[in-house]
mmCIF file of C-alpha atoms in Angstrom:
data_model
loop_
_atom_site.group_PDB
_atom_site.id
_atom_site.type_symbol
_atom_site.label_atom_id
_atom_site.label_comp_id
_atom_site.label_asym_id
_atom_site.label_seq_id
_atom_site.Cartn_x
_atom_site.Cartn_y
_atom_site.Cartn_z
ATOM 1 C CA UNK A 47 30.021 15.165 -22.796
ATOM 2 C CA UNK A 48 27.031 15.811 -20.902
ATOM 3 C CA UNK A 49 23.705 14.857 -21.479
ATOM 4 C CA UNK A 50 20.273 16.237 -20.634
ATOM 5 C CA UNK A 51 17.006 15.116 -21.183
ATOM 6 C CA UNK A 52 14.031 17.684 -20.755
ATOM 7 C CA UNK A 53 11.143 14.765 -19.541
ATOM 8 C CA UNK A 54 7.914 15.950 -19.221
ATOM 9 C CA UNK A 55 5.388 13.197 -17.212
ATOM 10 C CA UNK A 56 3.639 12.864 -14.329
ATOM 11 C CA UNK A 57 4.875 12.583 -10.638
ATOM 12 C CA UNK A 58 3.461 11.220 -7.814
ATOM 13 C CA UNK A 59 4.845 11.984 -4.548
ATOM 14 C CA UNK A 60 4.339 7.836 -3.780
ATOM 15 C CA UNK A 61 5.546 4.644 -6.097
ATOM 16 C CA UNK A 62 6.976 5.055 -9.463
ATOM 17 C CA UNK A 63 5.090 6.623 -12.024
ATOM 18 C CA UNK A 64 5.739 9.489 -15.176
ATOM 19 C CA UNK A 65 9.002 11.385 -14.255
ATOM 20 C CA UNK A 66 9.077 9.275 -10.958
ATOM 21 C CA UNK A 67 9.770 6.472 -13.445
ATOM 22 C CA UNK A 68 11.869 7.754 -15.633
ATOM 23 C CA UNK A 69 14.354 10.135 -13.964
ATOM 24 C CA UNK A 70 16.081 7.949 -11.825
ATOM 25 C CA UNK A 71 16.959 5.198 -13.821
ATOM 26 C CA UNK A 72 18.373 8.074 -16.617
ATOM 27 C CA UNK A 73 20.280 9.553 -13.945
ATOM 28 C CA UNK A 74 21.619 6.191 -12.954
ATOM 29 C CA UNK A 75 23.023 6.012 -16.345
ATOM 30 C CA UNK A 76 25.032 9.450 -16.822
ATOM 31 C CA UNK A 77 22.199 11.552 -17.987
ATOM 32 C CA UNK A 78 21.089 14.998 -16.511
ATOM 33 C CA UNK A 79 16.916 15.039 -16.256
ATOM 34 C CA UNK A 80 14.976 17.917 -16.342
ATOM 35 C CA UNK A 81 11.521 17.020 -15.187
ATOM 36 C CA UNK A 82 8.281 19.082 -16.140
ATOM 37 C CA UNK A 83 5.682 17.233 -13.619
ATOM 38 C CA UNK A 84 2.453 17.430 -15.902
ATOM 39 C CA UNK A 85 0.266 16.315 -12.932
ATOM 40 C CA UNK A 86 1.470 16.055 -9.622
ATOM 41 C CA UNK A 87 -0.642 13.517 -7.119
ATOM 42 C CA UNK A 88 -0.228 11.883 -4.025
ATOM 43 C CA UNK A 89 -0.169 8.366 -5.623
ATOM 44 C CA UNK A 90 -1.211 6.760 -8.821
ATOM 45 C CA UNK A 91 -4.934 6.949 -9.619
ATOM 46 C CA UNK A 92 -5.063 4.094 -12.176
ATOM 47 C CA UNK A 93 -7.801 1.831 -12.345
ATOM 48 C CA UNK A 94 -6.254 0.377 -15.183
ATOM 49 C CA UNK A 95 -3.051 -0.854 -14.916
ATOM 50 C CA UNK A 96 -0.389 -1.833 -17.002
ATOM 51 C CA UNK A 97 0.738 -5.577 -16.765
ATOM 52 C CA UNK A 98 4.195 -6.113 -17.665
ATOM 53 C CA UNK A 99 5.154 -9.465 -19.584
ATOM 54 C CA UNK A 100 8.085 -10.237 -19.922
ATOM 55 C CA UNK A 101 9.929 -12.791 -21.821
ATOM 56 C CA UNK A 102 13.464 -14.345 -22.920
ATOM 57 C CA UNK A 103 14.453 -16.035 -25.729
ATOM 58 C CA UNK A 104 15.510 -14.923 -29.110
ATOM 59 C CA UNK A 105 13.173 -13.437 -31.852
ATOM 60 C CA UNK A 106 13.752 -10.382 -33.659
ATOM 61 C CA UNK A 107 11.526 -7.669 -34.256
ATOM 62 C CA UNK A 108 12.037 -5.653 -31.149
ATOM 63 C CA UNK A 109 14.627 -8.042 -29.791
ATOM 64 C CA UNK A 110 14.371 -11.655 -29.181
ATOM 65 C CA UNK A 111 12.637 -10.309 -26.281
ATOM 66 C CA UNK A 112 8.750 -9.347 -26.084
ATOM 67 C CA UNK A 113 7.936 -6.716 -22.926
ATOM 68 C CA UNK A 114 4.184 -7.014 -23.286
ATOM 69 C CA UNK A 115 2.254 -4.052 -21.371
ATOM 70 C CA UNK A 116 -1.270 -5.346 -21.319
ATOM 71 C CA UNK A 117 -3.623 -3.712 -19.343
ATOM 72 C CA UNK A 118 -5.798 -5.321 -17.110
ATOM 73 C CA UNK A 119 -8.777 -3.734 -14.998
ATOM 74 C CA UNK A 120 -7.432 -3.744 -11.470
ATOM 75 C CA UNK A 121 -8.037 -2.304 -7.896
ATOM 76 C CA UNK A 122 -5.569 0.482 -7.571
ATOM 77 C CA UNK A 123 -5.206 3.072 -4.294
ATOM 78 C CA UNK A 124 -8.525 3.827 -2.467
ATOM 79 C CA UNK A 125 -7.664 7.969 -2.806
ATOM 80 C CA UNK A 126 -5.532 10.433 -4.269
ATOM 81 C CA UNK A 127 -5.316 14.362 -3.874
ATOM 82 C CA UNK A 128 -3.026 16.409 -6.391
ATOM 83 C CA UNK A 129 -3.099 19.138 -8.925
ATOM 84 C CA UNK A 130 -3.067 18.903 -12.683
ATOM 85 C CA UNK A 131 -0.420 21.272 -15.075
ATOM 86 C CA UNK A 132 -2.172 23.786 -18.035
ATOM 87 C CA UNK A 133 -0.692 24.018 -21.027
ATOM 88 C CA UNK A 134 -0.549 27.860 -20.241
ATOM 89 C CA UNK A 135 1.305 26.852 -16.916
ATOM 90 C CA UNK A 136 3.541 24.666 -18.854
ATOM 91 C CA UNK A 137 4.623 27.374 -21.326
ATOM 92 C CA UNK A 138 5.429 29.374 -18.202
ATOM 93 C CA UNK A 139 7.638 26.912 -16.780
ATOM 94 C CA UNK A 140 9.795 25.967 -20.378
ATOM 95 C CA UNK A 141 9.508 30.230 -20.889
ATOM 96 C CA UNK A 142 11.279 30.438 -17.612
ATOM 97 C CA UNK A 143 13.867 28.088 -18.304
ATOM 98 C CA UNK A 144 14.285 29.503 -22.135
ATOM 99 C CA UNK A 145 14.866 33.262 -20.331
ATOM 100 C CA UNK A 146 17.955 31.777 -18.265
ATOM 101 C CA UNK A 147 19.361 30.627 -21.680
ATOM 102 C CA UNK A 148 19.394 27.120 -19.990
ATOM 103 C CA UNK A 149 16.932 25.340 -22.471
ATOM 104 C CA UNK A 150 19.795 23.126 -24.672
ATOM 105 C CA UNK A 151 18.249 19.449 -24.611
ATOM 106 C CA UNK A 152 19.369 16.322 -26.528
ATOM 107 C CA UNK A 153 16.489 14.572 -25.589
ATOM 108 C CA UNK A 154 12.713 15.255 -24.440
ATOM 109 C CA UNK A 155 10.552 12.157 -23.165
ATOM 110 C CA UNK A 156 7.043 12.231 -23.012
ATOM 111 C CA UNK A 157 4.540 9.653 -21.758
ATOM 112 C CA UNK A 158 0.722 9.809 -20.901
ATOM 113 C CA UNK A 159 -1.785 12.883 -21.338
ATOM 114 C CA UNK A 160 -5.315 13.713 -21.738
ATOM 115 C CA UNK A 161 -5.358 16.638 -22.731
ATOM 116 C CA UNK A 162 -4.953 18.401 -26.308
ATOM 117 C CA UNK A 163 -4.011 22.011 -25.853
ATOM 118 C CA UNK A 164 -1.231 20.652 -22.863
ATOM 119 C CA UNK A 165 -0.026 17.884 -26.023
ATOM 120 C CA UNK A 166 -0.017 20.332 -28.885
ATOM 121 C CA UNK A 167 1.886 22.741 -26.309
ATOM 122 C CA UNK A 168 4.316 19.951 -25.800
ATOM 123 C CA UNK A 169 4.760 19.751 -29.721
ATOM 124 C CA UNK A 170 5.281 23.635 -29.891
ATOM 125 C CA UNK A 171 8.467 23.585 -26.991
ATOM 126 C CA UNK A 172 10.026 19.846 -28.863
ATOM 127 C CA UNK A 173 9.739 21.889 -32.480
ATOM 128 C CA UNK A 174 11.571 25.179 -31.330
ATOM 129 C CA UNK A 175 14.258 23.017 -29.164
ATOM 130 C CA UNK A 176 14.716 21.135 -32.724
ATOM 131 C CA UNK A 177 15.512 24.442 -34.377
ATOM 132 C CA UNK A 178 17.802 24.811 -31.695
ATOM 133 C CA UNK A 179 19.271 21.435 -31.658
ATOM 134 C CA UNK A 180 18.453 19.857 -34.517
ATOM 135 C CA UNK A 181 20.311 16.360 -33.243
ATOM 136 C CA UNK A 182 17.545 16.295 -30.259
ATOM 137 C CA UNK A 183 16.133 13.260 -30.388
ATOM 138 C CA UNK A 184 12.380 13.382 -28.845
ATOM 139 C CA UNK A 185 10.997 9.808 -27.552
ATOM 140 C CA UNK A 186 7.256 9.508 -27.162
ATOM 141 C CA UNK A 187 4.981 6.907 -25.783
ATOM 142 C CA UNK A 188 2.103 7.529 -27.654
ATOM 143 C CA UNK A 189 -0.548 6.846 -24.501
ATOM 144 C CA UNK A 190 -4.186 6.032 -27.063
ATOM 145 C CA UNK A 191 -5.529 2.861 -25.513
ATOM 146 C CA UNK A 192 -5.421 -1.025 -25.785
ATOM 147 C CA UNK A 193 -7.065 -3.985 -26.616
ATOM 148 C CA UNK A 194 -9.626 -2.054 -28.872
ATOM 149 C CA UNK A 195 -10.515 0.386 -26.673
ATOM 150 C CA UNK A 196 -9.208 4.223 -26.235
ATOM 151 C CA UNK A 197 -8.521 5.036 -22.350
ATOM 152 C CA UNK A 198 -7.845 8.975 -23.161
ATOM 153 C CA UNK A 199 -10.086 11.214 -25.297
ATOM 154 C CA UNK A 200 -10.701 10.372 -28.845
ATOM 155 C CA UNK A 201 -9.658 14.140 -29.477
ATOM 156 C CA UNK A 202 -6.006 12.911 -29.031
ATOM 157 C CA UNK A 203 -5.646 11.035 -31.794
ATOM 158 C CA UNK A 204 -5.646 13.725 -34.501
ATOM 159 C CA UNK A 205 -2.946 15.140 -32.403
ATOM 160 C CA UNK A 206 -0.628 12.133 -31.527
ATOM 161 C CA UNK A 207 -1.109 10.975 -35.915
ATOM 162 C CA UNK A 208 -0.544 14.481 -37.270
ATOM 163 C CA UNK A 209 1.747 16.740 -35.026
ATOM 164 C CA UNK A 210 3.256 14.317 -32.296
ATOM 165 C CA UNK A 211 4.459 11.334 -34.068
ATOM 166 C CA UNK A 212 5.889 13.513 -37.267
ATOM 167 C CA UNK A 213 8.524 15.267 -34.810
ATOM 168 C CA UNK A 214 9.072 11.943 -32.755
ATOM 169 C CA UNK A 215 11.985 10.071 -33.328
ATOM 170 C CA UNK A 216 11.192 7.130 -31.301
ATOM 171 C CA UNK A 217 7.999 5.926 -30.536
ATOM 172 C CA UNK A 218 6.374 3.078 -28.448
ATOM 173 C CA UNK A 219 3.036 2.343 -28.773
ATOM 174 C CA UNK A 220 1.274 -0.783 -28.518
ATOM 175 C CA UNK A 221 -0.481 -2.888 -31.605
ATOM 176 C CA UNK A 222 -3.738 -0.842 -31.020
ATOM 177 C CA UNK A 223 -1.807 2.224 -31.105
ATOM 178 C CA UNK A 224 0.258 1.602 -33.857
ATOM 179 C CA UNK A 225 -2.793 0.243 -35.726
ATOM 180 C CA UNK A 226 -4.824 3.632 -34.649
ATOM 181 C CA UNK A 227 -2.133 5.667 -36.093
ATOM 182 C CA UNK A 228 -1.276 4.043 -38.949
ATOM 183 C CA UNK A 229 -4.922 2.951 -40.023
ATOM 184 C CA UNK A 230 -3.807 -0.492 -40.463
ATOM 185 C CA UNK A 231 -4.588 -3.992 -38.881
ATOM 186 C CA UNK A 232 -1.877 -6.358 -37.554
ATOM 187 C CA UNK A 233 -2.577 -10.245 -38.043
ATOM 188 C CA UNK A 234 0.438 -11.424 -39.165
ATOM 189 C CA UNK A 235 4.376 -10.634 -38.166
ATOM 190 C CA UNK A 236 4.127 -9.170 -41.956
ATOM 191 C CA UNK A 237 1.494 -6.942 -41.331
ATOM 192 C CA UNK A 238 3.673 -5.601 -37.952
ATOM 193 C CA UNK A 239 6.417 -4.849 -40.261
ATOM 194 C CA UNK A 240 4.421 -3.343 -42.593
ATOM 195 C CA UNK A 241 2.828 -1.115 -39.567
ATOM 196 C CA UNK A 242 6.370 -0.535 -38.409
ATOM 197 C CA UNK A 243 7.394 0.778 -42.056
ATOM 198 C CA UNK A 244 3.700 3.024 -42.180
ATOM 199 C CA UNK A 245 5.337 4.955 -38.923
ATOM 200 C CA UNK A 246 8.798 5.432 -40.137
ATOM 201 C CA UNK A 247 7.398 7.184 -43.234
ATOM 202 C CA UNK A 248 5.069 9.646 -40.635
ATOM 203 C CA UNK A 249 8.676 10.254 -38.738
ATOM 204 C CA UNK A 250 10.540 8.116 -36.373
ATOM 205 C CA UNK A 251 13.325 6.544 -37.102
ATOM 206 C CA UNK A 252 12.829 3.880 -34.196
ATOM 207 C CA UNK A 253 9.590 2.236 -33.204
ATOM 208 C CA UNK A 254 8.921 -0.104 -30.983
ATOM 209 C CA UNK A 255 5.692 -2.139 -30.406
ATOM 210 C CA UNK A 256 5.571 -3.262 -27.074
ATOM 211 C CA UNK A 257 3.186 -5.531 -26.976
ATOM 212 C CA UNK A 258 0.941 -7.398 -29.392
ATOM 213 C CA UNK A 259 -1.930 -9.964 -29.848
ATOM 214 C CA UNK A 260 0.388 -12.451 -32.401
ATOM 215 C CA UNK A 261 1.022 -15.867 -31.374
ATOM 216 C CA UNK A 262 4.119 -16.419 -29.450
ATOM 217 C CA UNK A 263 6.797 -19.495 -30.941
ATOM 218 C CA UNK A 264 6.909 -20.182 -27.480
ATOM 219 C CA UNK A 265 3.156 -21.089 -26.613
ATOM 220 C CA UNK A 266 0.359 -18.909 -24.692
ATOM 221 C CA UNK A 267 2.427 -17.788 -21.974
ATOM 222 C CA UNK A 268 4.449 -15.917 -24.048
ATOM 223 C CA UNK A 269 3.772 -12.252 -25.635
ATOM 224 C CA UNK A 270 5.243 -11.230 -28.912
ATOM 225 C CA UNK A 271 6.987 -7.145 -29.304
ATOM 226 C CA UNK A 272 8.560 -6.103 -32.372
ATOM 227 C CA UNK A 273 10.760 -2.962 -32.970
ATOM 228 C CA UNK A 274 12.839 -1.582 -36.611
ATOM 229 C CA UNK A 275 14.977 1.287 -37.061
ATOM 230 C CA UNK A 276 16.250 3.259 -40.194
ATOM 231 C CA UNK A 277 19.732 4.180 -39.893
ATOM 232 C CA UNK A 278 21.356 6.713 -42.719
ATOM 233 C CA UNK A 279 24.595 5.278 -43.760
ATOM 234 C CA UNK A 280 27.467 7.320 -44.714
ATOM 235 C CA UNK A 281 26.808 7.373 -48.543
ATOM 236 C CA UNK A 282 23.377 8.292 -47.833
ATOM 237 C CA UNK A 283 21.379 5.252 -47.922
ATOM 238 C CA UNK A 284 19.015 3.981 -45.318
ATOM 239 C CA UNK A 285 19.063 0.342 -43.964
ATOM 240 C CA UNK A 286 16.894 -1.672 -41.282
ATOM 241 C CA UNK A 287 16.747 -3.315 -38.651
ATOM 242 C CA UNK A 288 14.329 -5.550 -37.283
ATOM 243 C CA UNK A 289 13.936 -7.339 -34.213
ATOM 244 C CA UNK A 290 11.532 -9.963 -32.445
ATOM 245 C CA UNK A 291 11.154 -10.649 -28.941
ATOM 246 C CA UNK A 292 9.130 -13.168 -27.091
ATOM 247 C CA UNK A 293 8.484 -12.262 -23.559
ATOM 248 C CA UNK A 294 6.975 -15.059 -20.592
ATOM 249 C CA UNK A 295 3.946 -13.398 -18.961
ATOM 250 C CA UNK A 296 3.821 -12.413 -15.481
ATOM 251 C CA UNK A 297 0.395 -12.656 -13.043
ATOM 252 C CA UNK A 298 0.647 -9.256 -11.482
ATOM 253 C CA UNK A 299 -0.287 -6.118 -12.280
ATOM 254 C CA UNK A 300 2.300 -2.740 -12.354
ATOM 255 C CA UNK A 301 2.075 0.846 -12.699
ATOM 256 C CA UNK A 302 4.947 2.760 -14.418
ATOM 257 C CA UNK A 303 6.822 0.076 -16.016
ATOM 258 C CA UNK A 304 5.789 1.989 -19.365
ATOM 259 C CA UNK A 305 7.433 4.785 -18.673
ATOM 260 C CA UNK A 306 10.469 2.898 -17.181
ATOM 261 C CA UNK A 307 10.862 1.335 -20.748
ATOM 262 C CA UNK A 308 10.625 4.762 -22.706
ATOM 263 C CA UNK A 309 13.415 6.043 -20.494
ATOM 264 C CA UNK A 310 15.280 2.948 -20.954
ATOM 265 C CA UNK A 311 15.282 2.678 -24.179
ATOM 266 C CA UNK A 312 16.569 6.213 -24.793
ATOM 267 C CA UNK A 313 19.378 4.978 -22.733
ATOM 268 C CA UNK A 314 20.565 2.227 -24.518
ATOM 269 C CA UNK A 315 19.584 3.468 -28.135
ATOM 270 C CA UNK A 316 21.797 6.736 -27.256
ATOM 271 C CA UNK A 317 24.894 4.168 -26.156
ATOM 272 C CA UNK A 318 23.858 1.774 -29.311
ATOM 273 C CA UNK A 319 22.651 4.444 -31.557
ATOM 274 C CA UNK A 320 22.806 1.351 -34.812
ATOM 275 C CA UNK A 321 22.307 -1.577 -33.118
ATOM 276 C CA UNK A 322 18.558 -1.397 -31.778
ATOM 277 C CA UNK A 323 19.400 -5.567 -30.987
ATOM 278 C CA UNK A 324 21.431 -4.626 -28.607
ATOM 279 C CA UNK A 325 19.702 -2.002 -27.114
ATOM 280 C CA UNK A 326 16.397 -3.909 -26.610
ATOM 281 C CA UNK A 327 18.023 -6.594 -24.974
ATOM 282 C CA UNK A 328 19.754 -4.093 -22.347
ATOM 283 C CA UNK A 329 15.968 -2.701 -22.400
ATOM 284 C CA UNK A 330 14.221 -5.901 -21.625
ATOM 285 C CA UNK A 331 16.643 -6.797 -19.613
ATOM 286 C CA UNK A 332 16.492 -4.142 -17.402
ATOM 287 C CA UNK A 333 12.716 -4.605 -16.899
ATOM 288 C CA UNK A 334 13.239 -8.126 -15.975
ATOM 289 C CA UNK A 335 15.387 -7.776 -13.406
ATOM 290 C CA UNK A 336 13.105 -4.759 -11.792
ATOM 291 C CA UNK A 337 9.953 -6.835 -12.493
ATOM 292 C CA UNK A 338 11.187 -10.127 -10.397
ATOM 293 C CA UNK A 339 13.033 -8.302 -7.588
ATOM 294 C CA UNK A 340 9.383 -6.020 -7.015
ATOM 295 C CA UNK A 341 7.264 -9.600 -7.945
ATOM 296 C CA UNK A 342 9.765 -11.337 -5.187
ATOM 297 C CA UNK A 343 9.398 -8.618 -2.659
ATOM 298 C CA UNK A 344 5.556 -7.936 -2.921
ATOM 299 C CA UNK A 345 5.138 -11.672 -2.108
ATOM 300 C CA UNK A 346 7.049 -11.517 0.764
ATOM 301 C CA UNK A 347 5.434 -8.691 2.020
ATOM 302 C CA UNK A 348 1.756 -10.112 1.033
ATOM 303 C CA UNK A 349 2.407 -13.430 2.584
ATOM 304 C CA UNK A 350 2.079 -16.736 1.619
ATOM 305 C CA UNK A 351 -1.410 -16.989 -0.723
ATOM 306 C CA UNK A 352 -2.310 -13.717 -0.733
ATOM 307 C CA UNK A 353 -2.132 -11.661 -3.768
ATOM 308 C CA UNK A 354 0.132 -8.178 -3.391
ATOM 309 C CA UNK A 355 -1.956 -5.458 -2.963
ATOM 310 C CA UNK A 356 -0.976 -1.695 -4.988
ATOM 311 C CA UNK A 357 1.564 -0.706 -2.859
ATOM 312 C CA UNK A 358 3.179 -3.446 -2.372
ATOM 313 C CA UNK A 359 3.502 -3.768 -6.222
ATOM 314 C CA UNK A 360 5.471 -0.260 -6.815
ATOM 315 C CA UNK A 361 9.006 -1.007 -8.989
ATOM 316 C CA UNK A 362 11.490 -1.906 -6.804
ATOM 317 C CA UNK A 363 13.401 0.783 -8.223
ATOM 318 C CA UNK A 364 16.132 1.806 -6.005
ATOM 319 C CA UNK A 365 16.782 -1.107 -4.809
ATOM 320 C CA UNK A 366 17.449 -2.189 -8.725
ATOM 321 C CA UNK A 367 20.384 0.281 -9.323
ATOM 322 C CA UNK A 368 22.972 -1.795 -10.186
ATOM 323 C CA UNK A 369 21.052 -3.888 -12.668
ATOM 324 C CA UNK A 370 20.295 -0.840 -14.396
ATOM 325 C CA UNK A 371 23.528 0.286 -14.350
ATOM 326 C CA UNK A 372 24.718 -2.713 -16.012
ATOM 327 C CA UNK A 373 21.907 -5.346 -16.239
ATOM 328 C CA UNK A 374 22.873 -9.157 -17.019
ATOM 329 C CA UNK A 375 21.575 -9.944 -20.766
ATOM 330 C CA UNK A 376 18.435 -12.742 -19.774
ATOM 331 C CA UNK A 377 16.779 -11.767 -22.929
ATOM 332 C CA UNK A 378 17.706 -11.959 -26.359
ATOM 333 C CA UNK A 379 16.468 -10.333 -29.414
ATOM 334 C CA UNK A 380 16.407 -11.790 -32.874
ATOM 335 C CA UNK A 381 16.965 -10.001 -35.899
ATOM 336 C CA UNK A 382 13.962 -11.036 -38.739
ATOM 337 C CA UNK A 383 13.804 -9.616 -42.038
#
């Protein structure tokens, strides 16, 4: 039966960022993509960039795996020209779809914003396809910061911890932003749990945290993510799973690999809907295998000693199809308690 997915990003007409990301790697895998471009720019205007870590061996929380998205200050394109979507021009656009009776999702992604009247907009369209479809499944990447410091308007938080994140069903922030939501520090793997547990009451059923600041089993060059999900079992009660991943860090910085792994993991958690183990390692796996072949190629292109400059670091996306069709399984998730 078909799918579709109603993602609403950003696009850039160069490299792989927002929908540019997402859509097609979902397409790749069977699923029909409906793409609301939320900005639309010649290239990526990040100054700060996410840094993809990446890691296998077998811990639990999120998988045995850890996919760390740091961010890291770096030099990103000289210019970029483009135009940026209202919220009044994105009710326009979902009105226009709604009037053709063509507006049945089973799933909306959403990734980065800055702006709370487009956000709250975005709540308004993923509530009333809900009452249409109330097995839509909406998968957010709630975009607040890292490290201790907020990279989007402080206004947005309100909004992400009391409208967004109680109609999300999965979510995948980082430790800051699942500490900023929740209230709560993370020191230990039992605090992360406890975090994890905090978010599930406000909504989701899934979260992931992508990245955090505990210390690897496997030394300093490793990054620790954690994920849980509730599942309702037929008599009615709820069980979960938890799952640990340690991920090897990687000296060069990406754009869009955050938005890669939303759209990823609504892949494999809609083919493993109960087994988020298995659908984190298909996750992590996938960015591993579209991390090294863009690492191996910007290199090439660079030349030996030279660090790869923006462009040369876009995801090898494309050229990655058949490992996200059916990636190999480098990276293994471990279940904790």
């Amino acid at each position: 039966m078909e799918c579709r997915v109603l993602s609403i990003q950003s696009h850039v007409v160069r490299g792989y960022v927002g929908n540019k990301s997402a859509s097609f790697p979902l397409q790749v895998l069977g699923f029909e993509v409906d793409s609301i471009n939320s900005v639309q720019f010649s290239n990526h205007t990040v100054c700060v960039n996410l840094q993809v870590l990446y890691s296998s061996i077998l811990s639990s929380p999120l998988l045995s795996l850890s996919l760390s998205l740091s961010l890291f200050l770096s030099a990103g394109y000289s210019h970029w020209k483009g135009q940026v979507l209202t919220a009044d021009e994105l009710h326009v656009l979902y009105e226009g779809i709604k009037l053709n009776n063509v507006h049945h999702y089973d799933y909306v992604l959403t990734g980065y914003t800055r702006d709370t009247s487009f956000l709250e907009m975005v709540v308004d369209i993923v509530q009333e396809l809900k009452r249409a479809n109330p097995n839509l499944v909406y998968v957010c990447d709630p975009v607040l910061g890292d490290h201790g410091s907020m990279y989007v308007p402080q206004n947005l938080h309100p909004v992400y911890k009391n409208k967004v994140v109680p109609v999300a069903d999965i979510i995948t922030p980082n430790q800051f932003e699942a500490e900023l939501l929740t209230g709560k520090n993370i020191s230990t793997e039992k605090d992360a749990v406890e975090v994890m547990d905090l978010l599930h009451a406000m909504g989701p059923d899934t979260v992931v945290i992508t990245s955090s600041d505990l210390p690897s089993r496997l030394g300093d060059r490793f990054l620790v993510s954690l994920g849980s999900q509730r599942t309702v079992l037929p008599d009615g009660s709820r069980t979960t799973q938890r799952v640990r991943m340690e991920v090897p860090k990687v000296d060069a910085v990406f754009v869009g690999t955050g938005d890669l792994f939303a759209a990823m993991l609504l892949a494999w958690t809609h083919h493993y809907p109960n087994d988020l183990k298995t659908a984190c390692e298909k996750t992590f796996s996938v960015m591993h295998h579209v991390i090294q072949r863009t690492i191996s190629y910007a290199h090439e292109l660079a030349g030996p000693g030279r660090r790869p400059s923006p462009p040369q670091l876009e995801l090898r996306m494309v050229q990655s199809k058949a490992d996200i069709e059916d990636p190999a399984i480098v990276m293994e998730a471990t279940v904790i308690s």
